[in-house]
Amino acid sequence: MLPGLGMIRPWADPEVVSINRMSMRTPTTAFDNVAQARSNAGVDSGDASPWRRSLNGRWDFCLFDHPDAVSAAAVSTAPTGAAWTKVAVPGNWTLQNVGDLPIYTNVQMPFAGPPPRLPDRNPTGVYQRNLKMPAKFDGRQIVLHIGGAESTHAVYLNGDFVGYGTDSRLASEYDITDHVTVGDNQLAIVVTKWSAHSYVEDQDQWWMAGLHREVFIEARNAIHIANIDCDAGFRPGERVGTLAVTATLGGLTPPREGWQVRIRVENLRNRALHPPHMSSIPHSFDTPYLFTGHDATASFELPDVEPWSAESPTRYRVVCELLNPTGQLVEAHAQLVGFRSVVVDGNRLLVNGEPAWIFGVNRHDHHPVRGKAVTTQDMRDDLLAMRRHNITAVRCSHYPNDPRLLDLCDEVGLYVVDEANVESHAYNTSLCNDARYRS
């Protein structure tokens, strides 16, 4: 029985969506200076960060018939015996010859209901690997990032239960600072193929299983920029770009007086569009009614920017620098943005004040060999093939895609119709009226 979870059995409970999971956030990665942040903005931006360690590669793997059959030893001791094999991460075990195959359905579930009933056989994969933490990571907040796991996952580090998450198409992050030590650590991730949430994710596609998106650890400063929200707009008649930026601090301790964020807006040739904005971080969190959060905010009006559209995908760069109370640079982040206006006027869709032609296609994460584990190059090839055939829009059917796909659409010029991971083909009507599924 799974330590810390066996008696709770959250995979069978639609009202449990996470345990100890960190808040969802916009992807952003810290670099040591502005030059590094600039050169790594955009697709695969975090891979070059000195504070990230990829855990992609070959993992030890053992398949069980049910999560209740997973013993404490399977997540706390080194793999031994013929039952263990090696699989690729990112990957789907359903395509790696471990004894469980993919299933295709459209408007019916692959097992009998009603929700939230699960089948007697619920294939459950235990992934294990060594996690080596460098000495330079010590004293920072260590975060484990799981890009996507179908259907649910539980995390164990050195035998300790860390956390649990659902939603196979969104990233889950866990603070493992108190569980990890410098040097060698044993990481185990237990993935169930079916869950109560499978009824929500019931879509016309192949059912796979496993860790199908990237896994990494990231060492964040004890006080760091945890999230950056950039809301860019465009006023067509004036040719003015508008930008509201909010940088939110997080970490192991709240910031004291004197922390600041310097926010820059520039083109991709590093030319400033506006003088840098300095924003002090609110620190009096114990002030009743008045504390608004550890947020740095800035608003800009930028004349004569080139708007973004599918025909002309012009992008600009936002750089956020975190400064400590002595004025020293702690870290730098960069995001690419496009200035655009999208308005529905009667039966017309106006982009930057002009009618837009939408020639769109649906797209799934799908590869004939790797299943849902698509690479950045796979995504780029898909999108370039669309552009060569005069496609101007892509629908992310039927779930949030890897954030890299959105970056690529910004780059090559494609409008995006995004979707939540909610389809519920077989039990659509009943789930809409089932209070257990409201969360």
PDB file of N, CA and C in Angstrom, residues 60-137:
ATOM      1  N   ASP A  60      14.344   3.789 -13.987  1.00  0.00           N
ATOM      2  CA  ASP A  60      13.898   2.456 -13.584  1.00  0.00           C
ATOM      3  C   ASP A  60      12.384   2.464 -13.479  1.00  0.00           C
ATOM      4  N   PHE A  61      11.762   1.330 -13.862  1.00  0.00           N
ATOM      5  CA  PHE A  61      10.303   1.306 -13.945  1.00  0.00           C
ATOM      6  C   PHE A  61       9.784  -0.074 -13.598  1.00  0.00           C
ATOM      7  N   CYS A  62       8.678  -0.100 -12.840  1.00  0.00           N
ATOM      8  CA  CYS A  62       7.993  -1.354 -12.523  1.00  0.00           C
ATOM      9  C   CYS A  62       6.493  -1.125 -12.610  1.00  0.00           C
ATOM     10  N   LEU A  63       5.794  -2.032 -13.309  1.00  0.00           N
ATOM     11  CA  LEU A  63       4.355  -1.901 -13.510  1.00  0.00           C
ATOM     12  C   LEU A  63       3.605  -2.812 -12.541  1.00  0.00           C
ATOM     13  N   PHE A  64       2.617  -2.242 -11.856  1.00  0.00           N
ATOM     14  CA  PHE A  64       1.753  -2.978 -10.949  1.00  0.00           C
ATOM     15  C   PHE A  64       0.329  -2.963 -11.499  1.00  0.00           C
ATOM     16  N   ASP A  65      -0.500  -3.922 -11.048  1.00  0.00           N
ATOM     17  CA  ASP A  65      -1.878  -4.009 -11.536  1.00  0.00           C
ATOM     18  C   ASP A  65      -2.803  -2.991 -10.889  1.00  0.00           C
ATOM     19  N   HIS A  66      -2.382  -2.413  -9.766  1.00  0.00           N
ATOM     20  CA  HIS A  66      -3.270  -1.512  -9.040  1.00  0.00           C
ATOM     21  C   HIS A  66      -2.430  -0.693  -8.074  1.00  0.00           C
ATOM     22  N   PRO A  67      -2.807   0.566  -7.797  1.00  0.00           N
ATOM     23  CA  PRO A  67      -2.029   1.345  -6.832  1.00  0.00           C
ATOM     24  C   PRO A  67      -1.967   0.698  -5.450  1.00  0.00           C
ATOM     25  N   ASP A  68      -3.013  -0.057  -5.056  1.00  0.00           N
ATOM     26  CA  ASP A  68      -2.986  -0.728  -3.758  1.00  0.00           C
ATOM     27  C   ASP A  68      -1.936  -1.828  -3.708  1.00  0.00           C
ATOM     28  N   ALA A  69      -1.475  -2.277  -4.881  1.00  0.00           N
ATOM     29  CA  ALA A  69      -0.469  -3.346  -4.921  1.00  0.00           C
ATOM     30  C   ALA A  69       0.952  -2.820  -4.805  1.00  0.00           C
ATOM     31  N   VAL A  70       1.118  -1.502  -4.819  1.00  0.00           N
ATOM     32  CA  VAL A  70       2.460  -0.919  -4.720  1.00  0.00           C
ATOM     33  C   VAL A  70       2.889  -0.916  -3.256  1.00  0.00           C
ATOM     34  N   SER A  71       3.997  -1.572  -2.977  1.00  0.00           N
ATOM     35  CA  SER A  71       4.472  -1.675  -1.600  1.00  0.00           C
ATOM     36  C   SER A  71       5.306  -0.457  -1.226  1.00  0.00           C
ATOM     37  N   ALA A  72       5.492  -0.265   0.064  1.00  0.00           N
ATOM     38  CA  ALA A  72       6.347   0.817   0.539  1.00  0.00           C
ATOM     39  C   ALA A  72       7.771   0.640   0.026  1.00  0.00           C
ATOM     40  N   ALA A  73       8.214  -0.619  -0.088  1.00  0.00           N
ATOM     41  CA  ALA A  73       9.579  -0.881  -0.560  1.00  0.00           C
ATOM     42  C   ALA A  73       9.776  -0.415  -1.995  1.00  0.00           C
ATOM     43  N   ALA A  74       8.697  -0.436  -2.808  1.00  0.00           N
ATOM     44  CA  ALA A  74       8.820  -0.053  -4.221  1.00  0.00           C
ATOM     45  C   ALA A  74       9.161   1.414  -4.383  1.00  0.00           C
ATOM     46  N   VAL A  75       8.849   2.241  -3.374  1.00  0.00           N
ATOM     47  CA  VAL A  75       9.135   3.676  -3.478  1.00  0.00           C
ATOM     48  C   VAL A  75      10.248   4.124  -2.531  1.00  0.00           C
ATOM     49  N   SER A  76      10.808   3.178  -1.770  1.00  0.00           N
ATOM     50  CA  SER A  76      11.791   3.582  -0.762  1.00  0.00           C
ATOM     51  C   SER A  76      13.120   2.841  -0.857  1.00  0.00           C
ATOM     52  N   THR A  77      13.195   1.769  -1.636  1.00  0.00           N
ATOM     53  CA  THR A  77      14.447   1.018  -1.767  1.00  0.00           C
ATOM     54  C   THR A  77      14.863   0.937  -3.227  1.00  0.00           C
ATOM     55  N   ALA A  78      16.124   0.674  -3.457  1.00  0.00           N
ATOM     56  CA  ALA A  78      16.651   0.615  -4.820  1.00  0.00           C
ATOM     57  C   ALA A  78      16.008  -0.531  -5.596  1.00  0.00           C
ATOM     58  N   PRO A  79      15.742  -0.331  -6.886  1.00  0.00           N
ATOM     59  CA  PRO A  79      15.089  -1.370  -7.686  1.00  0.00           C
ATOM     60  C   PRO A  79      15.942  -2.636  -7.784  1.00  0.00           C
ATOM     61  N   THR A  80      15.314  -3.769  -7.576  1.00  0.00           N
ATOM     62  CA  THR A  80      15.967  -5.065  -7.755  1.00  0.00           C
ATOM     63  C   THR A  80      14.949  -6.045  -8.320  1.00  0.00           C
ATOM     64  N   GLY A  81      15.448  -7.027  -9.083  1.00  0.00           N
ATOM     65  CA  GLY A  81      14.584  -8.072  -9.595  1.00  0.00           C
ATOM     66  C   GLY A  81      14.171  -7.866 -11.033  1.00  0.00           C
ATOM     67  N   ALA A  82      13.652  -8.953 -11.629  1.00  0.00           N
ATOM     68  CA  ALA A  82      13.317  -8.963 -13.051  1.00  0.00           C
ATOM     69  C   ALA A  82      12.093  -8.125 -13.373  1.00  0.00           C
ATOM     70  N   ALA A  83      11.294  -7.777 -12.363  1.00  0.00           N
ATOM     71  CA  ALA A  83      10.091  -6.978 -12.634  1.00  0.00           C
ATOM     72  C   ALA A  83      10.428  -5.554 -13.043  1.00  0.00           C
ATOM     73  N   TRP A  84      11.629  -5.111 -12.717  1.00  0.00           N
ATOM     74  CA  TRP A  84      12.032  -3.746 -13.050  1.00  0.00           C
ATOM     75  C   TRP A  84      12.673  -3.700 -14.433  1.00  0.00           C
ATOM     76  N   THR A  85      12.382  -2.640 -15.152  1.00  0.00           N
ATOM     77  CA  THR A  85      12.979  -2.413 -16.467  1.00  0.00           C
ATOM     78  C   THR A  85      13.348  -0.938 -16.576  1.00  0.00           C
ATOM     79  N   LYS A  86      13.731  -0.515 -17.774  1.00  0.00           N
ATOM     80  CA  LYS A  86      14.065   0.890 -18.024  1.00  0.00           C
ATOM     81  C   LYS A  86      13.077   1.462 -19.031  1.00  0.00           C
ATOM     82  N   VAL A  87      12.624   2.690 -18.790  1.00  0.00           N
ATOM     83  CA  VAL A  87      11.758   3.383 -19.746  1.00  0.00           C
ATOM     84  C   VAL A  87      12.256   4.806 -19.924  1.00  0.00           C
ATOM     85  N   ALA A  88      11.831   5.419 -21.025  1.00  0.00           N
ATOM     86  CA  ALA A  88      12.217   6.798 -21.329  1.00  0.00           C
ATOM     87  C   ALA A  88      11.257   7.773 -20.677  1.00  0.00           C
ATOM     88  N   VAL A  89      11.814   8.847 -20.139  1.00  0.00           N
ATOM     89  CA  VAL A  89      11.060   9.993 -19.622  1.00  0.00           C
ATOM     90  C   VAL A  89      11.625  11.241 -20.281  1.00  0.00           C
ATOM     91  N   PRO A  90      10.803  12.056 -20.988  1.00  0.00           N
ATOM     92  CA  PRO A  90       9.365  11.908 -21.195  1.00  0.00           C
ATOM     93  C   PRO A  90       9.039  10.688 -22.062  1.00  0.00           C
ATOM     94  N   GLY A  91       7.900  10.082 -21.783  1.00  0.00           N
ATOM     95  CA  GLY A  91       7.479   8.925 -22.547  1.00  0.00           C
ATOM     96  C   GLY A  91       6.179   8.386 -22.014  1.00  0.00           C
ATOM     97  N   ASN A  92       5.559   7.507 -22.792  1.00  0.00           N
ATOM     98  CA  ASN A  92       4.382   6.766 -22.342  1.00  0.00           C
ATOM     99  C   ASN A  92       4.773   5.310 -22.176  1.00  0.00           C
ATOM    100  N   TRP A  93       4.515   4.743 -20.992  1.00  0.00           N
ATOM    101  CA  TRP A  93       4.882   3.331 -20.824  1.00  0.00           C
ATOM    102  C   TRP A  93       4.041   2.434 -21.729  1.00  0.00           C
ATOM    103  N   THR A  94       2.861   2.939 -22.154  1.00  0.00           N
ATOM    104  CA  THR A  94       1.987   2.178 -23.041  1.00  0.00           C
ATOM    105  C   THR A  94       2.616   1.931 -24.411  1.00  0.00           C
ATOM    106  N   LEU A  95       3.714   2.585 -24.719  1.00  0.00           N
ATOM    107  CA  LEU A  95       4.418   2.380 -25.993  1.00  0.00           C
ATOM    108  C   LEU A  95       5.850   1.896 -25.764  1.00  0.00           C
ATOM    109  N   GLN A  96       6.109   1.342 -24.569  1.00  0.00           N
ATOM    110  CA  GLN A  96       7.481   0.922 -24.267  1.00  0.00           C
ATOM    111  C   GLN A  96       7.561  -0.541 -23.824  1.00  0.00           C
ATOM    112  N   ASN A  97       6.580  -1.339 -24.271  1.00  0.00           N
ATOM    113  CA  ASN A  97       6.656  -2.800 -24.148  1.00  0.00           C
ATOM    114  C   ASN A  97       6.813  -3.266 -22.702  1.00  0.00           C
ATOM    115  N   VAL A  98       5.954  -2.711 -21.821  1.00  0.00           N
ATOM    116  CA  VAL A  98       6.017  -3.119 -20.412  1.00  0.00           C
ATOM    117  C   VAL A  98       4.805  -3.952 -20.009  1.00  0.00           C
ATOM    118  N   GLY A  99       3.908  -4.259 -20.964  1.00  0.00           N
ATOM    119  CA  GLY A  99       2.765  -5.104 -20.642  1.00  0.00           C
ATOM    120  C   GLY A  99       1.444  -4.372 -20.533  1.00  0.00           C
ATOM    121  N   ASP A 100       1.389  -3.115 -20.950  1.00  0.00           N
ATOM    122  CA  ASP A 100       0.140  -2.342 -20.933  1.00  0.00           C
ATOM    123  C   ASP A 100       0.098  -1.511 -22.198  1.00  0.00           C
ATOM    124  N   LEU A 101      -1.033  -1.588 -22.925  1.00  0.00           N
ATOM    125  CA  LEU A 101      -1.119  -0.980 -24.252  1.00  0.00           C
ATOM    126  C   LEU A 101      -2.029   0.246 -24.250  1.00  0.00           C
ATOM    127  N   PRO A 102      -1.877   1.129 -25.245  1.00  0.00           N
ATOM    128  CA  PRO A 102      -2.794   2.269 -25.391  1.00  0.00           C
ATOM    129  C   PRO A 102      -4.179   1.807 -25.812  1.00  0.00           C
ATOM    130  N   ILE A 103      -5.162   2.660 -25.550  1.00  0.00           N
ATOM    131  CA  ILE A 103      -6.558   2.378 -25.905  1.00  0.00           C
ATOM    132  C   ILE A 103      -7.113   3.609 -26.602  1.00  0.00           C
ATOM    133  N   TYR A 104      -7.896   3.401 -27.671  1.00  0.00           N
ATOM    134  CA  TYR A 104      -8.568   4.525 -28.316  1.00  0.00           C
ATOM    135  C   TYR A 104     -10.068   4.424 -28.075  1.00  0.00           C
ATOM    136  N   THR A 105     -10.665   5.506 -27.608  1.00  0.00           N
ATOM    137  CA  THR A 105     -12.124   5.623 -27.540  1.00  0.00           C
ATOM    138  C   THR A 105     -12.522   7.017 -27.990  1.00  0.00           C
ATOM    139  N   ASN A 106     -13.802   7.158 -28.300  1.00  0.00           N
ATOM    140  CA  ASN A 106     -14.314   8.466 -28.686  1.00  0.00           C
ATOM    141  C   ASN A 106     -15.376   8.926 -27.698  1.00  0.00           C
ATOM    142  N   VAL A 107     -16.590   8.384 -27.786  1.00  0.00           N
ATOM    143  CA  VAL A 107     -17.669   8.877 -26.932  1.00  0.00           C
ATOM    144  C   VAL A 107     -18.027   7.900 -25.818  1.00  0.00           C
ATOM    145  N   GLN A 108     -17.166   6.938 -25.552  1.00  0.00           N
ATOM    146  CA  GLN A 108     -17.409   6.050 -24.437  1.00  0.00           C
ATOM    147  C   GLN A 108     -16.122   5.875 -23.632  1.00  0.00           C
ATOM    148  N   MET A 109     -16.281   5.622 -22.333  1.00  0.00           N
ATOM    149  CA  MET A 109     -15.124   5.389 -21.483  1.00  0.00           C
ATOM    150  C   MET A 109     -14.536   4.013 -21.785  1.00  0.00           C
ATOM    151  N   PRO A 110     -13.245   3.811 -21.530  1.00  0.00           N
ATOM    152  CA  PRO A 110     -12.627   2.503 -21.767  1.00  0.00           C
ATOM    153  C   PRO A 110     -12.911   1.494 -20.663  1.00  0.00           C
ATOM    154  N   PHE A 111     -13.687   1.884 -19.654  1.00  0.00           N
ATOM    155  CA  PHE A 111     -14.095   0.941 -18.607  1.00  0.00           C
ATOM    156  C   PHE A 111     -15.477   1.358 -18.116  1.00  0.00           C
ATOM    157  N   ALA A 112     -16.147   0.431 -17.435  1.00  0.00           N
ATOM    158  CA  ALA A 112     -17.522   0.673 -17.011  1.00  0.00           C
ATOM    159  C   ALA A 112     -17.584   1.688 -15.878  1.00  0.00           C
ATOM    160  N   GLY A 113     -18.636   2.518 -15.887  1.00  0.00           N
ATOM    161  CA  GLY A 113     -18.875   3.492 -14.827  1.00  0.00           C
ATOM    162  C   GLY A 113     -19.812   2.922 -13.786  1.00  0.00           C
ATOM    163  N   PRO A 114     -20.560   3.789 -13.144  1.00  0.00           N
ATOM    164  CA  PRO A 114     -20.604   5.247 -13.324  1.00  0.00           C
ATOM    165  C   PRO A 114     -19.501   5.936 -12.538  1.00  0.00           C
ATOM    166  N   PRO A 115     -19.270   7.238 -12.810  1.00  0.00           N
ATOM    167  CA  PRO A 115     -18.254   7.973 -12.050  1.00  0.00           C
ATOM    168  C   PRO A 115     -18.567   7.954 -10.556  1.00  0.00           C
ATOM    169  N   PRO A 116     -17.557   7.863  -9.720  1.00  0.00           N
ATOM    170  CA  PRO A 116     -16.119   7.789 -10.029  1.00  0.00           C
ATOM    171  C   PRO A 116     -15.565   6.363  -9.992  1.00  0.00           C
ATOM    172  N   ARG A 117     -16.381   5.353 -10.287  1.00  0.00           N
ATOM    173  CA  ARG A 117     -15.950   3.952 -10.204  1.00  0.00           C
ATOM    174  C   ARG A 117     -14.781   3.685 -11.134  1.00  0.00           C
ATOM    175  N   LEU A 118     -13.819   2.906 -10.656  1.00  0.00           N
ATOM    176  CA  LEU A 118     -12.626   2.560 -11.430  1.00  0.00           C
ATOM    177  C   LEU A 118     -12.570   1.061 -11.661  1.00  0.00           C
ATOM    178  N   PRO A 119     -11.872   0.621 -12.703  1.00  0.00           N
ATOM    179  CA  PRO A 119     -11.794  -0.817 -12.993  1.00  0.00           C
ATOM    180  C   PRO A 119     -10.954  -1.556 -11.948  1.00  0.00           C
ATOM    181  N   ASP A 120     -11.170  -2.872 -11.874  1.00  0.00           N
ATOM    182  CA  ASP A 120     -10.401  -3.683 -10.926  1.00  0.00           C
ATOM    183  C   ASP A 120      -8.907  -3.644 -11.254  1.00  0.00           C
ATOM    184  N   ARG A 121      -8.580  -3.627 -12.530  1.00  0.00           N
ATOM    185  CA  ARG A 121      -7.172  -3.498 -12.927  1.00  0.00           C
ATOM    186  C   ARG A 121      -6.913  -2.054 -13.313  1.00  0.00           C
ATOM    187  N   ASN A 122      -6.061  -1.405 -12.540  1.00  0.00           N
ATOM    188  CA  ASN A 122      -5.703  -0.012 -12.789  1.00  0.00           C
ATOM    189  C   ASN A 122      -4.181   0.053 -12.891  1.00  0.00           C
ATOM    190  N   PRO A 123      -3.614  -0.143 -14.095  1.00  0.00           N
ATOM    191  CA  PRO A 123      -2.153  -0.179 -14.225  1.00  0.00           C
ATOM    192  C   PRO A 123      -1.485   1.018 -13.560  1.00  0.00           C
ATOM    193  N   THR A 124      -0.474   0.730 -12.763  1.00  0.00           N
ATOM    194  CA  THR A 124       0.200   1.752 -11.973  1.00  0.00           C
ATOM    195  C   THR A 124       1.706   1.584 -12.130  1.00  0.00           C
ATOM    196  N   GLY A 125       2.356   2.631 -12.595  1.00  0.00           N
ATOM    197  CA  GLY A 125       3.791   2.575 -12.844  1.00  0.00           C
ATOM    198  C   GLY A 125       4.576   3.268 -11.750  1.00  0.00           C
ATOM    199  N   VAL A 126       5.606   2.604 -11.248  1.00  0.00           N
ATOM    200  CA  VAL A 126       6.530   3.217 -10.305  1.00  0.00           C
ATOM    201  C   VAL A 126       7.807   3.572 -11.050  1.00  0.00           C
ATOM    202  N   TYR A 127       8.112   4.867 -11.095  1.00  0.00           N
ATOM    203  CA  TYR A 127       9.336   5.367 -11.714  1.00  0.00           C
ATOM    204  C   TYR A 127      10.341   5.660 -10.603  1.00  0.00           C
ATOM    205  N   GLN A 128      11.586   5.257 -10.827  1.00  0.00           N
ATOM    206  CA  GLN A 128      12.635   5.578  -9.856  1.00  0.00           C
ATOM    207  C   GLN A 128      13.891   6.044 -10.573  1.00  0.00           C
ATOM    208  N   ARG A 129      14.637   6.951  -9.929  1.00  0.00           N
ATOM    209  CA  ARG A 129      15.945   7.342 -10.429  1.00  0.00           C
ATOM    210  C   ARG A 129      16.710   8.057  -9.313  1.00  0.00           C
ATOM    211  N   ASN A 130      18.007   8.153  -9.505  1.00  0.00           N
ATOM    212  CA  ASN A 130      18.838   8.924  -8.592  1.00  0.00           C
ATOM    213  C   ASN A 130      18.703  10.406  -8.905  1.00  0.00           C
ATOM    214  N   LEU A 131      18.602  11.201  -7.861  1.00  0.00           N
ATOM    215  CA  LEU A 131      18.570  12.658  -8.000  1.00  0.00           C
ATOM    216  C   LEU A 131      19.799  13.196  -7.286  1.00  0.00           C
ATOM    217  N   LYS A 132      20.725  13.706  -8.047  1.00  0.00           N
ATOM    218  CA  LYS A 132      21.954  14.244  -7.469  1.00  0.00           C
ATOM    219  C   LYS A 132      21.836  15.756  -7.364  1.00  0.00           C
ATOM    220  N   MET A 133      21.880  16.256  -6.122  1.00  0.00           N
ATOM    221  CA  MET A 133      21.762  17.693  -5.916  1.00  0.00           C
ATOM    222  C   MET A 133      23.142  18.302  -5.724  1.00  0.00           C
ATOM    223  N   PRO A 134      23.521  19.263  -6.576  1.00  0.00           N
ATOM    224  CA  PRO A 134      24.828  19.914  -6.449  1.00  0.00           C
ATOM    225  C   PRO A 134      24.931  20.715  -5.154  1.00  0.00           C
ATOM    226  N   ALA A 135      26.129  20.842  -4.660  1.00  0.00           N
ATOM    227  CA  ALA A 135      26.354  21.597  -3.417  1.00  0.00           C
ATOM    228  C   ALA A 135      25.929  23.054  -3.567  1.00  0.00           C
ATOM    229  N   LYS A 136      26.057  23.605  -4.790  1.00  0.00           N
ATOM    230  CA  LYS A 136      25.722  25.025  -4.968  1.00  0.00           C
ATOM    231  C   LYS A 136      24.217  25.277  -4.844  1.00  0.00           C
ATOM    232  N   PHE A 137      23.393  24.214  -4.871  1.00  0.00           N
ATOM    233  CA  PHE A 137      21.956  24.370  -4.693  1.00  0.00           C
ATOM    234  C   PHE A 137      21.570  24.514  -3.220  1.00  0.00           C
TER     235      PHE A 137
END
